[in-house]
Coordinates of C-alpha atoms in Angstrom, one line a residue:
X1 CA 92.1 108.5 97.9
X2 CA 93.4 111.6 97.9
X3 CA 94.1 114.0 94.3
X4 CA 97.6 114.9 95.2
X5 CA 97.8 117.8 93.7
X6 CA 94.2 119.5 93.9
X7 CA 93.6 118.2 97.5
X8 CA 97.0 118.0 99.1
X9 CA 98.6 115.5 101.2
X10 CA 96.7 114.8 104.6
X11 CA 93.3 115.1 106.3
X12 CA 91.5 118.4 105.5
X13 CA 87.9 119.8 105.3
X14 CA 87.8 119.5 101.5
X15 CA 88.0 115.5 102.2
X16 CA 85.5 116.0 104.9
X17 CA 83.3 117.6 103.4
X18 CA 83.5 115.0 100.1
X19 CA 82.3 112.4 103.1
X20 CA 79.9 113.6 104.4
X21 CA 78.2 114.0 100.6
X22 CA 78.9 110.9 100.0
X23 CA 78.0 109.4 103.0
X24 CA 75.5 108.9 105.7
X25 CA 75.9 109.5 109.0
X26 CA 77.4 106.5 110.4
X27 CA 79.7 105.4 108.2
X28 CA 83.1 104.4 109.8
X29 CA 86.0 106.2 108.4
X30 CA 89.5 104.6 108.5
X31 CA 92.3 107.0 107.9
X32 CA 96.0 105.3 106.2
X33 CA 98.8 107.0 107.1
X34 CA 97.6 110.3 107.7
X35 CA 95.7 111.6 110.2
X36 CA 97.3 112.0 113.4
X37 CA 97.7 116.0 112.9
X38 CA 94.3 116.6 111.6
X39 CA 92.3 116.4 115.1
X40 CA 89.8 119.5 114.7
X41 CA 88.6 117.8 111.3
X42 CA 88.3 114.3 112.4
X43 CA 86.5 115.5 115.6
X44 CA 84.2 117.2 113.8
X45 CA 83.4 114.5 111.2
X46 CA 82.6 112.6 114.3
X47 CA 80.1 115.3 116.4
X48 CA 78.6 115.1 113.1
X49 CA 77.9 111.0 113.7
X50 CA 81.0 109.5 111.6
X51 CA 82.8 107.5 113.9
X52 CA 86.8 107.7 113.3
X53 CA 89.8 105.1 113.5
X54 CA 93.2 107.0 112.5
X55 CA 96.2 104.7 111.5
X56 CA 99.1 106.6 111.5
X57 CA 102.7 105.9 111.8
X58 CA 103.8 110.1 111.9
X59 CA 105.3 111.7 115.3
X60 CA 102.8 113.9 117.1
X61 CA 105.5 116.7 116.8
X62 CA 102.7 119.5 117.4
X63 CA 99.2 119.7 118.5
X64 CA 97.0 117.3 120.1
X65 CA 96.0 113.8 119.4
X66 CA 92.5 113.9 118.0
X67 CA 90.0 112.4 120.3
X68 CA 88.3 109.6 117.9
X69 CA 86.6 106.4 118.1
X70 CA 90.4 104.8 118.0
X71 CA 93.8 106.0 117.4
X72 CA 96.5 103.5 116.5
X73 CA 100.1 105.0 116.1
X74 CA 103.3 103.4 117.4
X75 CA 104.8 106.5 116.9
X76 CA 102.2 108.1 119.9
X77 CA 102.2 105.1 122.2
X78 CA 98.9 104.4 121.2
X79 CA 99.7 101.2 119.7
X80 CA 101.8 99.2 122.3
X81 CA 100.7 95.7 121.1
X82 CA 103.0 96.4 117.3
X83 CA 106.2 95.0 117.5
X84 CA 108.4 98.2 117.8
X85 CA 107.5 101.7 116.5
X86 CA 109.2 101.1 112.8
X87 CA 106.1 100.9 110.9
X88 CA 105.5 102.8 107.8
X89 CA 101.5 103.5 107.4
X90 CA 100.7 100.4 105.2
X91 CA 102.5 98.0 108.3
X92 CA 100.1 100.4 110.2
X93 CA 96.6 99.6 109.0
X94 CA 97.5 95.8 108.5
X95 CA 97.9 95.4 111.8
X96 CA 94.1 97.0 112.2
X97 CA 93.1 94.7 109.6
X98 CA 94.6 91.2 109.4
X99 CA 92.3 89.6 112.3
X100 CA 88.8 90.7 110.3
X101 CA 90.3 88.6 107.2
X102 CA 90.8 85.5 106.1
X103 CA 94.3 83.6 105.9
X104 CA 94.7 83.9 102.0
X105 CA 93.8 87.3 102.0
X106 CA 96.2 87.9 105.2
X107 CA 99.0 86.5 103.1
X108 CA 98.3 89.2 100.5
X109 CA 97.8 92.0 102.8
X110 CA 101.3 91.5 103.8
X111 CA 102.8 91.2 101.1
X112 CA 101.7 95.0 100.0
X113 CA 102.4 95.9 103.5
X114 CA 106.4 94.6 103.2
X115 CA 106.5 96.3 99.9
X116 CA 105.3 99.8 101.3
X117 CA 107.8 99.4 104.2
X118 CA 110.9 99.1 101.8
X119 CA 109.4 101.6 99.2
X120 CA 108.3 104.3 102.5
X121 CA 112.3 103.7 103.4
X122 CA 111.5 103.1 107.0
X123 CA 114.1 101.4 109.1
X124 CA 113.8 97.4 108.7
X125 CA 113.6 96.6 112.6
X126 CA 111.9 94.6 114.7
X127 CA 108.5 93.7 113.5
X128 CA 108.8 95.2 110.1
X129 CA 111.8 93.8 109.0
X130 CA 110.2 90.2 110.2
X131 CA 107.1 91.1 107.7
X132 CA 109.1 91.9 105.1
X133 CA 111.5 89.2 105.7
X134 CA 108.5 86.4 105.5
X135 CA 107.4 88.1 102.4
X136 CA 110.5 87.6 100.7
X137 CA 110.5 84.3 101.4
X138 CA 107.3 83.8 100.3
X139 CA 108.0 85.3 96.9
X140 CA 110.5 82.8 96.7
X141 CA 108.3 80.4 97.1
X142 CA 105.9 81.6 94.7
X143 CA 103.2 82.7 97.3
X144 CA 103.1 86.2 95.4
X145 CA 99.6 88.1 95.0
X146 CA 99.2 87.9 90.9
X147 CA 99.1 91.7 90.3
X148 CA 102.9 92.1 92.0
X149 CA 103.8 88.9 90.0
X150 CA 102.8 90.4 87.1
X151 CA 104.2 93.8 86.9
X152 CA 107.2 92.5 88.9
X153 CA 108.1 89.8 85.7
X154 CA 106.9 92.9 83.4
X155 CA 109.6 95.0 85.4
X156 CA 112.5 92.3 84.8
X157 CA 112.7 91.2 88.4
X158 CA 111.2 87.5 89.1
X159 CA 109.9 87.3 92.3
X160 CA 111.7 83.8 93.2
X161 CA 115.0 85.8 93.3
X162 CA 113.4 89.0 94.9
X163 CA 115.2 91.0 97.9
X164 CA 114.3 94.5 99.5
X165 CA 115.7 96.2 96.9
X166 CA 113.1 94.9 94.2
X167 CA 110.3 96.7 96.7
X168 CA 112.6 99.5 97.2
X169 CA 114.2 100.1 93.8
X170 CA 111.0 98.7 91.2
X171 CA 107.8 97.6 92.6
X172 CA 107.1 100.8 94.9
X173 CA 108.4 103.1 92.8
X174 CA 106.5 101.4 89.5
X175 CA 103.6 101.4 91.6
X176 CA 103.8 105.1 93.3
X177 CA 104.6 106.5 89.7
X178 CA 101.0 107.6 88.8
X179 CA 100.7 109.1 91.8
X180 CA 103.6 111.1 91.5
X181 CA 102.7 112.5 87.7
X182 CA 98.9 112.7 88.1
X183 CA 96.4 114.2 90.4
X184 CA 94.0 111.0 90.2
X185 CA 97.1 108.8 90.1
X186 CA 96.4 106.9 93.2
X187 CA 93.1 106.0 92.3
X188 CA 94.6 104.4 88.9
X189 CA 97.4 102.3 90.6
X190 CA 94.7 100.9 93.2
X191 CA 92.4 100.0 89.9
X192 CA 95.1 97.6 89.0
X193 CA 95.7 96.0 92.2
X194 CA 91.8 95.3 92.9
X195 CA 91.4 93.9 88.7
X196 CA 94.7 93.6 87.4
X197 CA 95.2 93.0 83.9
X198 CA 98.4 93.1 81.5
X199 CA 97.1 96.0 79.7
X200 CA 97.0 98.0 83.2
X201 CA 100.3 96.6 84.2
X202 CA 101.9 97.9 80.8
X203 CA 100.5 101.2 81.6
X204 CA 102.1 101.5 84.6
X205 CA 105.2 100.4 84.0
X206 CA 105.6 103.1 80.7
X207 CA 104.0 105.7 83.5
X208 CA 107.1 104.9 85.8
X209 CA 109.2 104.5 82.5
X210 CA 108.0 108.5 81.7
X211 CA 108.6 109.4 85.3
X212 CA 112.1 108.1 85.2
X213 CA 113.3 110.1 82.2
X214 CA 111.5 113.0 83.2
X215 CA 114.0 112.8 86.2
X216 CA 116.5 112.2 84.4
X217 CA 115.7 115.5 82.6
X218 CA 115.2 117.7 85.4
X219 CA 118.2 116.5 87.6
X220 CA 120.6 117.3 84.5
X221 CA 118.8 121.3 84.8
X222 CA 119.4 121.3 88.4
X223 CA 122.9 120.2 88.2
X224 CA 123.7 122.5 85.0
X225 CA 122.2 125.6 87.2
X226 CA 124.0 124.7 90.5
X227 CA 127.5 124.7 87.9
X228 CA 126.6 127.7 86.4
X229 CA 125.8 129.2 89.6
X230 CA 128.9 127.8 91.3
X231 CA 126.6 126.3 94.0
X232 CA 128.4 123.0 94.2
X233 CA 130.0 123.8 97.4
X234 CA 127.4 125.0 99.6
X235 CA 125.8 123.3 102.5
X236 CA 122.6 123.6 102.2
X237 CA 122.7 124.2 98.3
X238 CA 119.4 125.9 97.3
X239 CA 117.9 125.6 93.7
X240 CA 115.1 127.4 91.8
X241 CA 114.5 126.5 88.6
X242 CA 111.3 126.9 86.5
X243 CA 108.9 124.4 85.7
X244 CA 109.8 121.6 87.6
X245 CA 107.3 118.9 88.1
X246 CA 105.9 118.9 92.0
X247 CA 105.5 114.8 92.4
X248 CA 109.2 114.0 91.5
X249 CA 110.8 117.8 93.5
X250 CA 110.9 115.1 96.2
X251 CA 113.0 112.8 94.4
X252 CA 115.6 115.7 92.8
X253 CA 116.3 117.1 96.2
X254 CA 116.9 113.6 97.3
X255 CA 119.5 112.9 94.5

């Protein structure tokens, strides 16, 4: 898992290198949602005997596809068997994934899968909006995976009366929130999904609690500078102001 702010987002040699010290020669190496634009370092991590599969749901927009082991990507053709090209990289791998697994796990692996798609804002169409649609319905059925049930009740939204909105607006955002605030973050919000336990689910919902009032804080600079500035009329409006944090600049532009 990537550190997001030491290592960046996508496939480079600093990863590559990590592998291959980590690893033997061998080892298969699945990418999730990256990938697609990183062919000289995936090719090379395979001349050098690590065979490659890429999921990826990104356009191709430059470059070349990288010639590995296997490339699925709706968004590239390579991938023709998905139901439409509307998947955001979690819908990706499970589609790589669900036949090697068995049906109770299948069931789970879906239901992350549906809450990446809402939280990654990706058009509900086609395929994805049927996964996310049978995962709603399961929730409602209480066929939940225990670590979403949990920080979903902890988050005041019971999963019997769940929608897209509670992926959109309070599981995937509770659940990105390390990620956004610290450089290991996505290593701490996959401990609690493999060994969940209230204690970890309390952190993460103050971490997205912290991340929500630090936004809170920020916005209110940018707006105050883009008065004082008389920038409230422009189209594009451009910003700079000090010390904002680089996980939530995403958000502020956004809003």
């Amino acid at each position: 898992i990537p550190h997001r702010f030491s290592e960046g987002y996508g496939f480079n040699e600093k990863i590559a290198d990590e592998i291959r010290e980590k690893n033997e020669p061998g080892t298969l190496i699945i990418t999730v949602d990256n990938g697609i634009t990183a062919a000289d370092v995936l090719e090379s991590l395979e001349q050098d005997g690590y065979p490659v599969i890429v999921t990826d749901h990104h356009e191709l927009k430059t470059g070349r596809m990288p010639e590995v082991s296997m490339v699925i990507d709706p968004k590239t053709g390579s991938a023709d068997q998905l139901a439409g090209d509307y998947w955001c990289g979690a819908g990706v791998a499970l589609k790589l994934v669900e036949q090697y697994v068995t049906a109770e796990q299948k069931t789970d692996a879906e239901a992350f899968a549906a809450i990446a798609t809402a939280a990654d804002c990706v058009t509900l169409k086609e395929g994805n909006w049927a996964l996310v649609r049978k995962t709603i319905q399961s929730f409602r059925n209480d066929i939940v995976p225990p670590q979403i049930k949990l920080l979903s009740e902890m988050l005041g939204q019971p999963t019997k009366f769940c929608t897209e909105d509670t992926f959109y607006y309070y599981i995937g955002p509770a659940l990105n929130a390390n990620g956004r605030l610290f450089d290991n973050g996505g290593a701490k919000a996959l401990s609690y999904l493999i060994a969940p336990t209230l204690e970890k689910a309390q952190e993460i919902v103050n971490t997205n609690n912290d991340r929500k009032e630090l936004r809170d804080k920020q916005y209110q600079t940018i707006l105050d500078t883009i008065y004082a500035d008389n920038l409230q009329n422009n189209c594009p409006i451009w910003v700079k102001a000090s010390d904002l944090h680089q996980g939530i600049i995403g958000i502020l532009a956004g809003h």
